[in-house]
Coordinates of C-alpha atoms and ligand atoms in Angstrom, one line a residue:
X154 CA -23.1 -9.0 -1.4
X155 CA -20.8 -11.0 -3.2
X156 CA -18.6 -10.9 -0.9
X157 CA -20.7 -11.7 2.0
X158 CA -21.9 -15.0 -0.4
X159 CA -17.9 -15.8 -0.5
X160 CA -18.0 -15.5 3.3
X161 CA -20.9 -17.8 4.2
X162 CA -20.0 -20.4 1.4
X163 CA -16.8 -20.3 3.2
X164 CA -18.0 -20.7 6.7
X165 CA -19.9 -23.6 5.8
X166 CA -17.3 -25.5 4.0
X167 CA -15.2 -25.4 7.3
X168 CA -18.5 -26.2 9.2
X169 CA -19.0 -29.6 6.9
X170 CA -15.2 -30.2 7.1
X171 CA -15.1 -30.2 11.1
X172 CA -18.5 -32.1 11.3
X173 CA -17.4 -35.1 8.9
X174 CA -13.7 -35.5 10.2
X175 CA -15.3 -35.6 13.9
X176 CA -17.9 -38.1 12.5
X177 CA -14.9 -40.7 11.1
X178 CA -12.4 -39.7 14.1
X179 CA -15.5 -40.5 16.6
X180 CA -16.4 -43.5 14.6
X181 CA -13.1 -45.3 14.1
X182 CA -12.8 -44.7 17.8
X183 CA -15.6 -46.4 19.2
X184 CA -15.0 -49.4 16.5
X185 CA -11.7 -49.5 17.9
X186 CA -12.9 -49.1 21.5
X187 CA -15.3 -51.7 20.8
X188 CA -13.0 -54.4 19.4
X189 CA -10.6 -54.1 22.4
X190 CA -13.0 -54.7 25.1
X191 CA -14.7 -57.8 23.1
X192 CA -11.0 -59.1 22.9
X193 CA -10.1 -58.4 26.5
X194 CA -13.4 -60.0 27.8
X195 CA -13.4 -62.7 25.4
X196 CA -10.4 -63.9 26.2
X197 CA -10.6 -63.4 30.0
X198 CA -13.8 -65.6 29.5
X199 CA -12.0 -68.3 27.7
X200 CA -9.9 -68.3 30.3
X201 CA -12.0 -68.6 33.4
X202 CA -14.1 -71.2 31.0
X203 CA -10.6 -73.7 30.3
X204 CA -9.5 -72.9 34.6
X205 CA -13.1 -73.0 36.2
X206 CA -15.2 -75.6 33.9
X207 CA -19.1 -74.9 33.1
X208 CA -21.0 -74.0 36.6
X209 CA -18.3 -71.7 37.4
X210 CA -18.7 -69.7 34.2
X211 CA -22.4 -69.9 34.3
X212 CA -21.9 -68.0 37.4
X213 CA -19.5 -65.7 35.5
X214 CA -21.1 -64.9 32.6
X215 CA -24.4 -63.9 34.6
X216 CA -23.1 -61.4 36.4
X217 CA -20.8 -60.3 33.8
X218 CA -24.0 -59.6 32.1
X219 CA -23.5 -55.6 30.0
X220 CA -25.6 -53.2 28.7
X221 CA -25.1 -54.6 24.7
X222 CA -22.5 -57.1 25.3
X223 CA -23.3 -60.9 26.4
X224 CA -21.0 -63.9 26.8
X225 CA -22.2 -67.3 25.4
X226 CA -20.8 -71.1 25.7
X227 CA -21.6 -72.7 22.7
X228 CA -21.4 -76.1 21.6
X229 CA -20.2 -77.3 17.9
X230 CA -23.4 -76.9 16.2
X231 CA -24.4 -73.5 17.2
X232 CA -26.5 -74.2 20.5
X233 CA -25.9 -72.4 23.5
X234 CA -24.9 -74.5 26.4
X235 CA -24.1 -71.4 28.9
X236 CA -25.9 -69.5 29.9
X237 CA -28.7 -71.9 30.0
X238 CA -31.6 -69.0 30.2
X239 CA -30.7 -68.8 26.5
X240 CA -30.9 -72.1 25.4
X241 CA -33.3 -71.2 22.2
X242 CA -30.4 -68.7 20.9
X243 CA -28.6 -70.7 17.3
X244 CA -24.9 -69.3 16.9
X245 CA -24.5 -71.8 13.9
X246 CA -24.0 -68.9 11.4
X247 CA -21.6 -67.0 13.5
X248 CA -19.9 -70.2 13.6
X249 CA -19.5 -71.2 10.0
X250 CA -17.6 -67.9 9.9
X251 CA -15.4 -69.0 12.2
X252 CA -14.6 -72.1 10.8
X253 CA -14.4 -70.8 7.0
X254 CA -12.0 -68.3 8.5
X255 CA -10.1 -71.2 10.9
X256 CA -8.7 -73.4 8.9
X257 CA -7.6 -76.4 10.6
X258 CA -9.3 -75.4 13.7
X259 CA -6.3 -73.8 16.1
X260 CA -8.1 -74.2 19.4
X261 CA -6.2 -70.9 20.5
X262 CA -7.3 -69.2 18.0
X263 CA -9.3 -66.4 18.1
X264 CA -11.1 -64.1 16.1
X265 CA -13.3 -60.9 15.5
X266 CA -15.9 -60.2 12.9
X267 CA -18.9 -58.1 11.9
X268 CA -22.4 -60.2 11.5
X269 CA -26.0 -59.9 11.9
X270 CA -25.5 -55.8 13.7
X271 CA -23.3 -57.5 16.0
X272 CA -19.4 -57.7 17.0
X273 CA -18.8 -61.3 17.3
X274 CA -15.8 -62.4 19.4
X275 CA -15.4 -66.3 18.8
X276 CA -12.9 -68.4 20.5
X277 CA -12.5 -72.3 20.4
X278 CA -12.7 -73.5 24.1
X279 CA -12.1 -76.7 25.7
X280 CA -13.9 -80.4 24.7
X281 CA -14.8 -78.9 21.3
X282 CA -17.0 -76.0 22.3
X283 CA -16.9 -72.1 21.8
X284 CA -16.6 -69.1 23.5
X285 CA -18.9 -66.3 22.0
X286 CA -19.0 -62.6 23.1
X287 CA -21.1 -60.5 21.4
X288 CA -21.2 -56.5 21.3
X289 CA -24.0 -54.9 19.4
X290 CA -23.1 -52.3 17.5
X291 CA -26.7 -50.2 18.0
X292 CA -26.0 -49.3 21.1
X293 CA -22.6 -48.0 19.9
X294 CA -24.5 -46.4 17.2
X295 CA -27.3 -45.1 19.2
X296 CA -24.8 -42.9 20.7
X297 CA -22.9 -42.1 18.0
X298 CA -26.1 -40.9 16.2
X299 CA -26.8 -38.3 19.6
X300 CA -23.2 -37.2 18.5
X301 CA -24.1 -36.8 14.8
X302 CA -27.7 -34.5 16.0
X303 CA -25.6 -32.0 18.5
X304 CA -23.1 -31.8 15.4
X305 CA -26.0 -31.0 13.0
X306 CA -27.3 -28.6 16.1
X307 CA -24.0 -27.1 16.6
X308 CA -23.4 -26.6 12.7
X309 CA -26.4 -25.1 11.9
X310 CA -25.8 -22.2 15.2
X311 CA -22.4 -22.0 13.5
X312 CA -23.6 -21.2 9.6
X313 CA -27.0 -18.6 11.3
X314 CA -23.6 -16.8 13.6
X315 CA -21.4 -16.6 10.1
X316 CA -24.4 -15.6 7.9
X317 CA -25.1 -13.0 10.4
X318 CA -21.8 -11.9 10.9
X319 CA -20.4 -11.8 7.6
X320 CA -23.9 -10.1 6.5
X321 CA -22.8 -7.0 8.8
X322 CA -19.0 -7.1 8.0
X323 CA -19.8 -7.0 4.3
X324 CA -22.8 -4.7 4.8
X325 CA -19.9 -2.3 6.7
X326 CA -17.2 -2.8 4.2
X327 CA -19.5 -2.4 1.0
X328 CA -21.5 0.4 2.4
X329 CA -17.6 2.3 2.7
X330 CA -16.6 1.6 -0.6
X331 CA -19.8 2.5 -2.2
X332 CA -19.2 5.8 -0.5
X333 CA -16.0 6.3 -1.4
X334 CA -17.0 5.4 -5.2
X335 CA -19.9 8.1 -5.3
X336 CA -17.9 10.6 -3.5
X337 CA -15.0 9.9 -6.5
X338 CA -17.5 10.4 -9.3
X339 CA -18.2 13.1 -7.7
X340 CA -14.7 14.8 -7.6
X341 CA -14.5 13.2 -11.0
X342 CA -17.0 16.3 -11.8
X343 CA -15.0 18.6 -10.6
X344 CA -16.9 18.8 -6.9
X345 CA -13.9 19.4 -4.5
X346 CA -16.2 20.0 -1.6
X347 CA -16.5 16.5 -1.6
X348 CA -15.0 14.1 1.9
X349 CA -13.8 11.0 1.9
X350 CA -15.0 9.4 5.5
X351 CA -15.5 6.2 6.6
X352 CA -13.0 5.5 9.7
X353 CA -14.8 1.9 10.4
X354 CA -11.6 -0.2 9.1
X355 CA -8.4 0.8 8.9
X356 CA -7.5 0.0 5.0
X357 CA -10.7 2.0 4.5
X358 CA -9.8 4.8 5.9
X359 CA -6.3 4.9 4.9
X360 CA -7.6 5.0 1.4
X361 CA -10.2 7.7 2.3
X362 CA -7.0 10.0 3.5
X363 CA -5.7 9.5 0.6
X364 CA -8.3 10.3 -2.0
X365 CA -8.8 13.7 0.2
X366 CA -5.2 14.0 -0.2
X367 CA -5.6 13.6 -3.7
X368 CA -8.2 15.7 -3.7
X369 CA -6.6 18.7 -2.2
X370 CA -3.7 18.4 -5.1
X371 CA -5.8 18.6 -7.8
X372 CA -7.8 21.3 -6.6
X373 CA -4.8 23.3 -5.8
X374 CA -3.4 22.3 -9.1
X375 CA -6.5 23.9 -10.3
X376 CA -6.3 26.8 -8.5
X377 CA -3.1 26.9 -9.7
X378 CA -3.5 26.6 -13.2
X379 CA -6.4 29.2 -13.1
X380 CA -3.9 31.7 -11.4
X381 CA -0.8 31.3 -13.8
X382 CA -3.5 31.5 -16.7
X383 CA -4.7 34.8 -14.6
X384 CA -1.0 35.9 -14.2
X385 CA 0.3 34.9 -17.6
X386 CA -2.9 36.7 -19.4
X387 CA -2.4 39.9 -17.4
X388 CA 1.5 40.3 -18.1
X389 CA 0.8 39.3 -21.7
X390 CA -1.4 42.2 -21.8
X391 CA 1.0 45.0 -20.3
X392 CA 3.6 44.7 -23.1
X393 CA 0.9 44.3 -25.8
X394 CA -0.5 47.2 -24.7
X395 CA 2.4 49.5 -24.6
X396 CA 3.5 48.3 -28.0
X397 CA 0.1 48.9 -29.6
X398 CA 0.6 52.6 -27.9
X399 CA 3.8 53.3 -28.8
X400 CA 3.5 51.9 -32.2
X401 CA 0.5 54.3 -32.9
X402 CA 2.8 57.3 -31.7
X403 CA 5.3 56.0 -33.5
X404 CA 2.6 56.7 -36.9
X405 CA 1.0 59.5 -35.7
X406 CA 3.5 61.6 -33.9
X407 CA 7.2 60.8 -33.3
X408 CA 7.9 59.8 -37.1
X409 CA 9.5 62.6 -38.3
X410 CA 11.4 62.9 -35.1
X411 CA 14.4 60.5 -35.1
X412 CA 15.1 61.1 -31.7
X413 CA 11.6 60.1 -30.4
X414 CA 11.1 57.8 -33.2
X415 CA 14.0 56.0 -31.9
X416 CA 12.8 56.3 -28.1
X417 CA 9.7 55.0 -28.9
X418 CA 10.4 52.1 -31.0
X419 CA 13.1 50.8 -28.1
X420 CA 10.3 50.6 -25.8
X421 CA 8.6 48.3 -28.5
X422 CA 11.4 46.5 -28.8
X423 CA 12.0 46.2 -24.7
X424 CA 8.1 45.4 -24.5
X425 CA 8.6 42.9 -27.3
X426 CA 11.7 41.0 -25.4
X427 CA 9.6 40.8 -22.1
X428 CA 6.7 39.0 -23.7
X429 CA 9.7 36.6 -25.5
X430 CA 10.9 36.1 -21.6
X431 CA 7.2 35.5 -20.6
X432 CA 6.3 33.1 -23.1
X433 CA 9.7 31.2 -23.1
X434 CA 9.4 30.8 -19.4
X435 CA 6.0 29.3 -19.6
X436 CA 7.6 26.7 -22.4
X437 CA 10.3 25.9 -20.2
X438 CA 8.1 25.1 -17.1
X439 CA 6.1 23.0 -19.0
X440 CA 8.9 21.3 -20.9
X441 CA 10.9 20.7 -18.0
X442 CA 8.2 19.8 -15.9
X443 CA 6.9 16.9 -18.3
X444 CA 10.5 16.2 -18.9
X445 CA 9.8 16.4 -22.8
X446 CA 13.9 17.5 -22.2
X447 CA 16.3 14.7 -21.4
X448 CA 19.2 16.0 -18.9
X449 CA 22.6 16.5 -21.3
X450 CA 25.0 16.2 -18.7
X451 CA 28.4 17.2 -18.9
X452 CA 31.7 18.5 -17.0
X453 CA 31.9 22.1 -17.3
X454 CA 33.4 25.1 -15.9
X455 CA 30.9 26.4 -12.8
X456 CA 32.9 29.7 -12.0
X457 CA 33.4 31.0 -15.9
X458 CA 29.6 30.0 -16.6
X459 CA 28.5 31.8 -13.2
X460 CA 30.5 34.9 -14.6
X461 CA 29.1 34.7 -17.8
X462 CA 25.4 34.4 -16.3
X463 CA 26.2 37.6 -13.9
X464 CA 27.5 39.5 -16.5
X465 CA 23.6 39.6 -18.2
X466 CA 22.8 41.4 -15.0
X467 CA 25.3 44.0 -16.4
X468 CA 23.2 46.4 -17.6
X469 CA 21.5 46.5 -14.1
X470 CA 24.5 47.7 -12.5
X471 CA 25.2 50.6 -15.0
X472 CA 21.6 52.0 -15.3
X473 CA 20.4 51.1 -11.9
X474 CA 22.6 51.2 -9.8
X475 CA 22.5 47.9 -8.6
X476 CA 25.4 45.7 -7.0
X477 CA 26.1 42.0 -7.9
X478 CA 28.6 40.7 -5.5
X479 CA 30.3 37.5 -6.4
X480 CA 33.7 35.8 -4.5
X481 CA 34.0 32.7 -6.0
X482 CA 36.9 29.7 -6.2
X483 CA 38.5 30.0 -9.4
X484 CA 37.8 26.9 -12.1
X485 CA 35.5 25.1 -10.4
X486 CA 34.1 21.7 -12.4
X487 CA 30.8 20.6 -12.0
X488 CA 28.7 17.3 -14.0
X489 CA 25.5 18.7 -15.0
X490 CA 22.9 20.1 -17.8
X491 CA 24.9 23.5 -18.7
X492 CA 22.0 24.8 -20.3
X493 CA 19.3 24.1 -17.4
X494 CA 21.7 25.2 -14.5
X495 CA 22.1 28.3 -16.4
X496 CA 18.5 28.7 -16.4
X497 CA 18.6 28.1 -12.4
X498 CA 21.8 30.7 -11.4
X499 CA 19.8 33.4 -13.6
X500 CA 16.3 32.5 -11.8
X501 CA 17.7 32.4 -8.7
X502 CA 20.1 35.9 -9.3
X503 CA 17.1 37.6 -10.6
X504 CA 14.8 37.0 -7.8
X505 CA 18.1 38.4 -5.4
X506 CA 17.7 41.5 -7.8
X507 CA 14.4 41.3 -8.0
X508 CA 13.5 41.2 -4.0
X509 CA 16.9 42.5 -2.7
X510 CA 16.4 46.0 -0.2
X511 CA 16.7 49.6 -1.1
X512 CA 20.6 49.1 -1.0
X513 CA 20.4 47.4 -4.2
X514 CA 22.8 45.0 -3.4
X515 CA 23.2 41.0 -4.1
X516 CA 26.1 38.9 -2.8
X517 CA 27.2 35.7 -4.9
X518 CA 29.2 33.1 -4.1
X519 CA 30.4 30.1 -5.5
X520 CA 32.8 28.0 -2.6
X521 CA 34.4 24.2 -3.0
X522 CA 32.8 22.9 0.6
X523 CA 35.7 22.0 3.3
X524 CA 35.3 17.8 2.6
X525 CA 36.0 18.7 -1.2
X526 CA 33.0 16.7 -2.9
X527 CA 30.9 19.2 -3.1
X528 CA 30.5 23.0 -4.5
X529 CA 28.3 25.7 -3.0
X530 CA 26.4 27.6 -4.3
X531 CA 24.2 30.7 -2.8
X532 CA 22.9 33.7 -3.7
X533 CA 21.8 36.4 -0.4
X534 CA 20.0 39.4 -0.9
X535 CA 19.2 42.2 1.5
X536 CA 15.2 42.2 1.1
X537 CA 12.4 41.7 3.6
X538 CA 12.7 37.8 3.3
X539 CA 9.9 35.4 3.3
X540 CA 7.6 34.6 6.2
X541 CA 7.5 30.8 7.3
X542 CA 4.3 29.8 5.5
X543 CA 5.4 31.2 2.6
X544 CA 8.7 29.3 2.2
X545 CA 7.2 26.2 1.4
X546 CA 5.4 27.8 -1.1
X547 CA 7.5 29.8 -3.1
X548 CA 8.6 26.5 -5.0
X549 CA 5.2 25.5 -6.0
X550 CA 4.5 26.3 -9.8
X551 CA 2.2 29.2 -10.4
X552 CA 3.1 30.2 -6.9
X553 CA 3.5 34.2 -6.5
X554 CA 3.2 36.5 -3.4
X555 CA 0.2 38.1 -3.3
X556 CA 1.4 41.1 -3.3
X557 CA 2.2 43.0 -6.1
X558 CA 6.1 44.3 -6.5
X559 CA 7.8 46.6 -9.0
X560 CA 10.5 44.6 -10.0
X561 CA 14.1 45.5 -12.1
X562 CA 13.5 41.7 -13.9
X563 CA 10.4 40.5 -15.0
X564 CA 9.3 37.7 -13.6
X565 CA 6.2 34.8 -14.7
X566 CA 5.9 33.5 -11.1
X567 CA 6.9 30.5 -12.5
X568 CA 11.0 30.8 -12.0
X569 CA 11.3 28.8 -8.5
X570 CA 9.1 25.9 -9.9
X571 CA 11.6 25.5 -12.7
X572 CA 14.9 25.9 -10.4
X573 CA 12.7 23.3 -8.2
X574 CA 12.1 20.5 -11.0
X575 CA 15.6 21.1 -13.0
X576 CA 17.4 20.4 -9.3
X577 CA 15.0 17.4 -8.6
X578 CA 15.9 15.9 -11.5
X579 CA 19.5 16.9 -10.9
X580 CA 19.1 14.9 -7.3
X581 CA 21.3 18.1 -6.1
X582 CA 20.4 19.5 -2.7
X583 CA 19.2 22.9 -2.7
X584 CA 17.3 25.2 -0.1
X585 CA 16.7 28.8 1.3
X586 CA 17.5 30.4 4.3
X587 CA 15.6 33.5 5.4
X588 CA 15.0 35.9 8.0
X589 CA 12.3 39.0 8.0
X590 CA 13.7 42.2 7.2
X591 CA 17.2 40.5 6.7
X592 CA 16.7 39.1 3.5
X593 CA 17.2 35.6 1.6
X594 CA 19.5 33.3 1.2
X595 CA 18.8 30.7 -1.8
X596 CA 21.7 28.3 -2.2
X597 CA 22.8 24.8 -4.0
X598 CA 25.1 22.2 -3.7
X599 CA 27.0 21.2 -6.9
X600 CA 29.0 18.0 -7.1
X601 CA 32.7 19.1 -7.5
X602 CA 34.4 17.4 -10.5
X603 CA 37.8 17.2 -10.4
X604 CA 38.8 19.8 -13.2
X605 CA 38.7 17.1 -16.3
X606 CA 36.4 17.6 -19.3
X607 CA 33.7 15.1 -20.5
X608 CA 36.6 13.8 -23.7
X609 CA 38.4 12.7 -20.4
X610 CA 36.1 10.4 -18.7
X611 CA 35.7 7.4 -19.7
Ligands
ADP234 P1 8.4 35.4 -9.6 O1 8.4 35.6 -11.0 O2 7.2 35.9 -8.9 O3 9.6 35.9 -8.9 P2 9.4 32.9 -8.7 O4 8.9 31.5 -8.9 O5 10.8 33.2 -9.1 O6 8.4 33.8 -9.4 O7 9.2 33.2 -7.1 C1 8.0 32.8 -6.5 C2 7.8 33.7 -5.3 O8 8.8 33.5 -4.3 C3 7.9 35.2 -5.6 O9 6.7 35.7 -6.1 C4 8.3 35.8 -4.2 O10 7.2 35.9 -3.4 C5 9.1 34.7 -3.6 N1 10.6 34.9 -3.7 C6 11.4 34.3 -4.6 N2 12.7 34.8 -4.4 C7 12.6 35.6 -3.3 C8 13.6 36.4 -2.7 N3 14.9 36.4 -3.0 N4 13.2 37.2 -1.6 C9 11.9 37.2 -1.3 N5 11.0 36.5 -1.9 C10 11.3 35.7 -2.9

């Protein structure tokens, strides 16, 4: 409503504006108009009057005769001497205003002034008489008055069209906004079913896309959430489980047994380290995620730290027969966060392990790329790969393939998402490759650093 005030307040400023600058454009011009045709005729008149004497210009001045504008011969004290049908007319004022204005009484002079609702023209003309030609200004007015109505007329068509107009444009604009605001409460409320609609202008709609954009996030966000919390809950419960089990055995029956004792208390303890992995992968998600973390970057040595990370997988390879493949170039440098790459080679190697086929087999490598500036990084396994509207999802935090996997390394569902944010905030390119029933190939690019250590930069 407001707005549709502004609109019509507007409107009729401009209206006012155009109807008074026409009035004093239209006004000056027939004033001017005006004052050039008395001039021209008066002095044509005083002409004929000084080459034709009296009878001649009666002649004249009768038939010059104009709607508003007459011609008079006028002796020194005002009478009119020509034409004679106007004898009883007294120009004495008209004049005196000559005269006061004449000094000295310049017999060519001749001059143009406002009296009485008239234009006087008043020129001194032969044997001491004068030449008067007078214009009223009603008539001039009179039409400039039918100007000012059809302006009035015109105006008041133009306000009724904007009050109309801007009624509907604001009625249309208002009535989308007030939709979008209810629908956003809504959603505010935790209604996701809600839709954003109004397609009438374009800004309008733009911002409806992208409140059901927004929308969409936050519910999957939410769905998210509700799924990790579903995830995280269920693989606390496992381990907790079996070491509530095992610890009873432990008391009732394998106590005296060393040998069992033992057995039994290494599953508590295995049990025990998987919730430790569980619960420091959820901190580190949301740590690195909210970037509570600042990056500590520095030059290090990419193939000895890849090595070192492999060799955790070590026990894989002597109790399940697993292969870790690497070729690598020796002493490669990279700039980076040590700490939170290392948390990325080990995500990304145990999800090779983890999803890798019945050969059990992983290949690494680690390669400076051919222009030198960069090193590559990838990790293949031999699994059943990842169908194409998975891939995008696979980096997506809380994301987990619905179905369920027995895997060598436990995972939280949450490792991609933190190889996906630590890389981000890296700006390093990374990506996967994969085929069905070939496997996966996850890889990422490294800057290459020309073998110095951080004491030798500047
Ligand atoms: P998870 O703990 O479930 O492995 P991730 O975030 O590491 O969590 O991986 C997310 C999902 O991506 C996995 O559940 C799996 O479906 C898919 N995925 C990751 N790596 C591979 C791989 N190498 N081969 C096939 N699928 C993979």
């Amino acid at each position: 409503m407001l707005l549709w005030t502004y609109f019509v307040l507007f409107a009729c400023v401009i209206i006012l504006l155009l109807e008074v600058t026409c009035y004093i454009l239209v006004r000056s011009m027939l004033d001017r108009e005006a004052t050039e045709s008395l001039n021209r005729i008066g002095d044509e008149a005083s002409q004929y009057f000084a080459v034709h004497g009296p009878e001649a210009t009666q002649r004249y001045i009768l038939d010059f005769r104009e709607d508003g504008m007459n011609i008079h011969l006028v002796a020194a004290d005002g009478s009119v001497i020509i034409p004679n049908d106007e004898e009883d007319l007294d120009f004495s004022a008209e004049l005196e205003k000559f005269n006061s204005r004449v000094q000295g009484g310049n017999s060519n002079q001749s001059i143009i002034f406002t009296y009485g609702g008239k234009l006087n023209y008043v020129a001194a003309a032969r044997a001491g008489n004068f030449i008067i030609v007078t214009y009223s200004l009603h008539v001039a007015h009179k039409a400039l008055g039918a100007l000012i109505i059809y302006f009035v007329i015109v105006g008041v068509i133009a306000i009724v069209v904007s009050i109309l107009v801007g009624y509907s444009i604001s009625q249309k604009l208002s009535r989308g906004i007030r939709n979008i605001s209810a629908n956003a409460v809504k959603l505010g409320k935790g209604d996701f079913s809600v839709e954003f609609s109004n397609a009438e202008y374009k800004e309008i709609a733009d911002l409806s896309d992208t409140l059901n954009r927004v929308r969409d996030e936050v519910k999957k966000s939410g769905d998210f959430q509700r799924e990790l919390l579903a995830n995280v809950s269920h693989d606390l419960k496992t381990p907790l489980t079996m070491i509530k089990a095992y610890a009873s055995m432990v008391r009732e029956i394998s106590g005296d047994n060393p040998e069992k004792r033992n057995q039994h208390l290494q599953v508590i303890i295995d049990e025990a380290d998987r919730l430790t992995a569980l619960v420091n992968d959820v901190l580190n998600v949301s740590k690195v995620s909210s970037n509570i973390d600042a990056l500590n970057i520095k030059v290090f040595n990419l193939t000895e730290f890849l090595y070192g990370i492999v060799d955790k997988f070590g026990y894989l390879r002597e109790t399940q027969g697993y292969t870790l493949d690497i070729e690598a170039d020796p002493d490669l440098y990279t700039r980076a966060d040590e700490e939170k790459i290392g948390q990325v080679l080990y995500n990304l190697i145990s999800n090779a392990v983890n999803y890798t086929g019945e050969d059990k087999k992983v290949f690494i490598k680690l390669n400076l790329a051919a222009e030198g500036d960069r090193i590559k990084f990838s990790v293949r396994d031999t699994g059943k790969g990842i169908s194409e509207e998975e891939l995008p999802e696979i980096w997506n935090r809380y994301y987990r393939s619905k179905e369920t996997h027995s895997r060598p390394v436990k995972g939280s569902g949450l490792g991609l998402s933190i190889v996906k944010v630590v890389l981000e905030s890296h700006k390093f390119d990374f990506g996967v490759e994969s085929e069905i029933g070939k496997g996966s190939v996850f890889w990422v690019d490294f800057p290459a650093v020309g073998g110095e250590t951080d004491e030798d930069l500047p």
